[in-house]
Tab-separated table of C-alpha atoms in Angstrom:
chain	number	residue	atom	x	y	z
A	6	MET	CA	-32.850	-40.774	21.880
A	7	ALA	CA	-31.580	-44.000	22.483
A	8	LEU	CA	-28.975	-45.563	21.266
A	9	SER	CA	-29.818	-47.209	18.392
A	10	GLU	CA	-28.663	-50.773	17.582
A	11	ILE	CA	-27.102	-50.543	15.332
A	12	ASP	CA	-25.210	-48.508	16.347
A	13	ARG	CA	-24.623	-50.641	19.889
A	14	ASN	CA	-23.068	-53.310	17.474
A	15	LEU	CA	-20.838	-51.491	16.133
A	16	LEU	CA	-19.811	-49.625	19.231
A	17	GLU	CA	-19.297	-52.796	20.876
A	18	ARG	CA	-17.404	-53.893	17.872
A	19	CYS	CA	-15.002	-51.095	18.321
A	20	LEU	CA	-14.511	-51.589	22.107
A	21	GLN	CA	-13.813	-55.622	20.979
A	22	LYS	CA	-11.436	-55.367	18.410
A	23	LYS	CA	-12.988	-57.133	16.024
A	24	PRO	CA	-11.802	-57.085	12.596
A	25	ARG	CA	-12.694	-53.950	10.142
A	26	ALA	CA	-14.938	-52.479	13.737
A	27	TRP	CA	-12.965	-48.783	13.434
A	28	GLU	CA	-12.578	-48.905	9.400
A	29	ASP	CA	-16.937	-49.238	10.170
A	30	PHE	CA	-16.926	-46.884	12.884
A	31	VAL	CA	-15.591	-44.224	11.459
A	32	ASP	CA	-17.164	-44.380	7.314
A	33	ARG	CA	-20.969	-44.426	9.757
A	34	PHE	CA	-18.698	-41.215	11.833
A	35	MET	CA	-16.826	-39.404	9.134
A	36	GLY	CA	-19.629	-37.073	7.862
A	37	LEU	CA	-20.686	-36.056	11.326
A	38	VAL	CA	-17.048	-35.345	12.539
A	39	VAL	CA	-16.829	-33.655	9.020
A	40	HIS	CA	-19.813	-31.634	9.468
A	41	VAL	CA	-18.363	-30.360	13.567
A	42	VAL	CA	-15.335	-30.133	12.130
A	43	SER	CA	-16.827	-27.195	9.914
A	44	HIS	CA	-19.372	-25.874	12.127
A	45	THR	CA	-16.818	-25.090	14.909
A	46	ALA	CA	-13.955	-23.044	13.008
A	47	GLN	CA	-17.221	-21.318	10.788
A	48	ALA	CA	-19.213	-20.190	14.090
A	49	ARG	CA	-15.374	-19.106	15.266
A	50	GLY	CA	-14.621	-17.433	12.250
A	51	ILE	CA	-12.143	-19.599	11.076
A	52	VAL	CA	-11.674	-20.236	7.243
A	53	LEU	CA	-10.016	-23.750	6.894
A	54	SER	CA	-8.295	-25.414	3.828
A	55	GLY	CA	-8.767	-29.185	2.829
A	56	ASP	CA	-5.501	-30.065	4.909
A	57	ASP	CA	-6.848	-28.290	7.863
A	58	ARG	CA	-10.059	-30.054	7.609
A	59	ALA	CA	-8.542	-33.151	7.991
A	60	ASP	CA	-5.695	-33.199	10.466
A	61	LEU	CA	-8.748	-31.795	12.869
A	62	CYS	CA	-10.538	-35.124	11.689
A	63	GLY	CA	-7.691	-36.755	12.483
A	64	GLU	CA	-7.128	-34.939	15.770
A	65	VAL	CA	-10.745	-35.832	16.787
A	66	PHE	CA	-10.791	-39.775	15.929
A	67	LEU	CA	-7.132	-40.117	17.211
A	68	ASN	CA	-8.434	-38.531	20.348
A	69	LEU	CA	-11.465	-41.698	19.984
A	70	ILE	CA	-9.036	-44.154	19.917
A	71	ARG	CA	-6.840	-42.452	22.511
A	72	GLU	CA	-5.944	-45.291	26.082
A	73	ASP	CA	-7.594	-48.478	24.381
A	74	PHE	CA	-10.834	-45.652	23.460
A	75	ALA	CA	-10.891	-44.145	26.382
A	76	ILE	CA	-14.354	-40.968	25.222
A	77	LEU	CA	-15.691	-44.574	23.744
A	78	ARG	CA	-15.697	-46.679	26.869
A	79	HIS	CA	-16.835	-43.006	28.739
A	80	PHE	CA	-20.144	-42.841	26.839
A	81	ARG	CA	-23.936	-43.696	28.817
A	82	ALA	CA	-25.859	-44.417	26.410
A	83	GLN	CA	-28.047	-41.461	27.909
A	84	SER	CA	-28.681	-40.489	24.091
A	85	SER	CA	-27.660	-41.578	20.830
A	86	LEU	CA	-23.809	-42.088	19.653
A	87	ALA	CA	-23.874	-39.435	17.139
A	88	THR	CA	-25.015	-36.521	19.718
A	89	TYR	CA	-22.657	-38.428	22.236
A	90	LEU	CA	-20.460	-37.927	19.201
A	91	THR	CA	-20.804	-34.340	18.215
A	92	VAL	CA	-20.581	-33.140	21.128
A	93	VAL	CA	-17.249	-34.873	22.013
A	94	SER	CA	-16.274	-33.742	18.607
A	95	ARG	CA	-16.679	-30.709	19.525
A	96	ARG	CA	-14.999	-30.234	22.254
A	97	ILE	CA	-11.967	-31.477	20.722
A	98	VAL	CA	-12.148	-29.231	17.290
A	99	VAL	CA	-12.154	-26.166	19.798
A	100	LYS	CA	-10.130	-27.297	21.701
A	101	SER	CA	-7.279	-27.942	18.413
A	102	LEU	CA	-8.509	-24.188	16.657
A	103	LEU	CA	-7.559	-22.645	20.274
A	104	ARG	CA	-4.563	-23.985	20.561
A	105	LYS	CA	-3.400	-23.382	16.845
A	106	LYS	CA	-4.480	-19.828	17.525
A	107	SER	CA	-2.517	-19.669	19.971
A	108	LEU	CA	0.755	-20.910	18.601
A	109	VAL	CA	0.001	-18.371	15.596
A	110	SER	CA	-0.223	-15.626	17.775
A	111	LEU	CA	2.408	-16.169	19.136
A	112	GLY	CA	4.057	-16.809	15.848
A	113	GLU	CA	2.827	-13.688	14.716
A	114	ALA	CA	4.742	-12.112	17.159
A	115	VAL	CA	7.848	-14.186	16.714
A	116	GLU	CA	7.236	-13.627	13.299
A	117	LYS	CA	7.703	-10.289	13.102
A	118	VAL	CA	10.797	-10.190	15.359
A	119	ALA	CA	12.010	-13.609	13.335
A	120	ASP	CA	11.886	-13.866	9.874
A	121	THR	CA	13.018	-16.859	8.695
A	122	SER	CA	14.402	-15.960	4.913
A	123	ASP	CA	16.459	-12.951	7.254
A	124	ALA	CA	20.309	-13.580	6.897
A	125	PRO	CA	22.093	-16.010	9.121
A	126	GLU	CA	22.811	-12.277	10.860
A	127	GLN	CA	19.351	-10.669	11.307
A	128	ARG	CA	17.849	-13.941	12.896
A	129	ILE	CA	20.835	-14.366	14.996
A	130	SER	CA	19.911	-10.874	16.465
A	131	ASN	CA	15.894	-11.542	16.131
A	132	GLN	CA	16.572	-14.116	18.520
A	133	GLU	CA	18.427	-11.865	20.581
A	134	GLU	CA	14.975	-9.785	20.203
A	135	ILE	CA	13.123	-13.123	21.744
A	136	VAL	CA	15.103	-13.900	23.867
A	137	ARG	CA	15.242	-10.720	25.492
A	138	LEU	CA	11.316	-10.026	25.621
A	139	LEU	CA	11.499	-13.514	27.287
A	140	GLY	CA	14.641	-11.929	29.232
A	141	GLU	CA	11.346	-9.742	30.505
A	142	LEU	CA	9.166	-12.330	32.309
A	143	ARG	CA	9.886	-13.581	35.772
A	144	ASP	CA	11.541	-16.930	35.316
A	145	ASN	CA	8.250	-18.985	35.799
A	146	GLU	CA	6.056	-16.608	33.924
A	147	ALA	CA	8.896	-17.347	30.655
A	148	MET	CA	8.809	-21.694	30.967
A	149	ILE	CA	5.550	-21.525	30.976
A	150	VAL	CA	5.058	-19.287	27.626
A	151	ARG	CA	7.635	-21.560	26.018
A	152	MET	CA	5.883	-24.312	27.005
A	153	TYR	CA	2.632	-23.567	26.543
A	154	HIS	CA	3.260	-20.799	22.569
A	155	LEU	CA	6.541	-22.944	21.616
A	156	GLU	CA	6.170	-26.190	22.697
A	157	GLY	CA	2.551	-26.810	22.140
A	158	MET	CA	1.655	-28.405	25.958
A	159	SER	CA	-1.330	-27.984	27.425
A	160	TYR	CA	-2.616	-26.234	30.329
A	161	GLN	CA	-2.977	-29.507	32.343
A	162	GLU	CA	1.386	-30.492	31.240
A	163	ILE	CA	2.276	-27.358	32.249
A	164	SER	CA	0.048	-27.290	35.992
A	165	ALA	CA	1.773	-30.941	36.155
A	166	ALA	CA	5.410	-29.671	35.029
A	167	VAL	CA	5.341	-26.368	37.011
A	168	GLY	CA	3.254	-27.461	40.092
A	169	VAL	CA	1.324	-24.831	39.845
A	170	SER	CA	-2.469	-24.915	39.627
A	171	GLU	CA	-3.842	-25.514	35.989
A	172	ASN	CA	-6.231	-22.487	36.447
A	173	SER	CA	-3.792	-20.517	37.315
A	174	ILE	CA	-1.591	-21.321	33.992
A	175	GLY	CA	-4.774	-18.909	31.636
A	176	PRO	CA	-4.416	-15.712	33.538
A	177	ILE	CA	-0.454	-16.401	33.643
A	178	LEU	CA	-0.077	-16.319	30.539
A	179	SER	CA	-2.252	-13.152	29.973
A	180	ARG	CA	-0.304	-11.280	32.127
A	181	ALA	CA	2.823	-12.726	30.484
A	182	ARG	CA	1.805	-11.834	27.442
A	183	SER	CA	0.605	-8.060	28.146
A	184	LYS	CA	4.393	-7.946	29.793
A	185	MET	CA	6.139	-8.849	26.259
A	186	ARG	CA	3.914	-6.775	24.352
A	187	LYS	CA	4.570	-3.528	26.331
A	188	ALA	CA	8.412	-4.647	26.420
A	189	ASP	CA	8.416	-4.880	22.656
A	190	PHE	CA	5.997	-1.271	22.164
A	191	ASP	CA	8.981	0.141	25.177
A	192	HIS	CA	11.644	-0.784	23.018
A	193	THR	CA	10.942	0.430	19.770
A	194	THR	CA	9.375	3.695	20.221
A	195	PRO	CA	11.711	5.933	20.616
């Protein structure tokens, strides 16, 4: 389906930053984005709260306006605007869910050794345990784990900061997680 005249006009108004253009854009496509967020999470077996859904929708729209509407400027009108936004929204949501899943996975591991409800002495001991687990890694592995899981940096950002190919970040993280799990198991097994 080709780009409709209504969507073409709306897109042009947004890119020209006309008054109320962005509000009209959001009004027109909010339902689509909410549907994409819900469907994407459901397809991955993730149950979203209302706040999670709203956060993900906000993240999609934030990405759309980022860098002076760069995503909208890349639209080539070879499909309907709704189709393009569906694909773009899905990619943003998947990336966000994967990032949150990684943070939750590490968070669960960290939570296991660092429960914030513990007494201050126990928290200090737990922090030492986290440092010990990270100490089981080579310096670059520990730095990449910190950047990805604790600072929430993307593979691209880590690649630029560390000088390692972006395609190497995933395997490095995977090996590091395995080493940390093994170190934790070896430490807790009598």
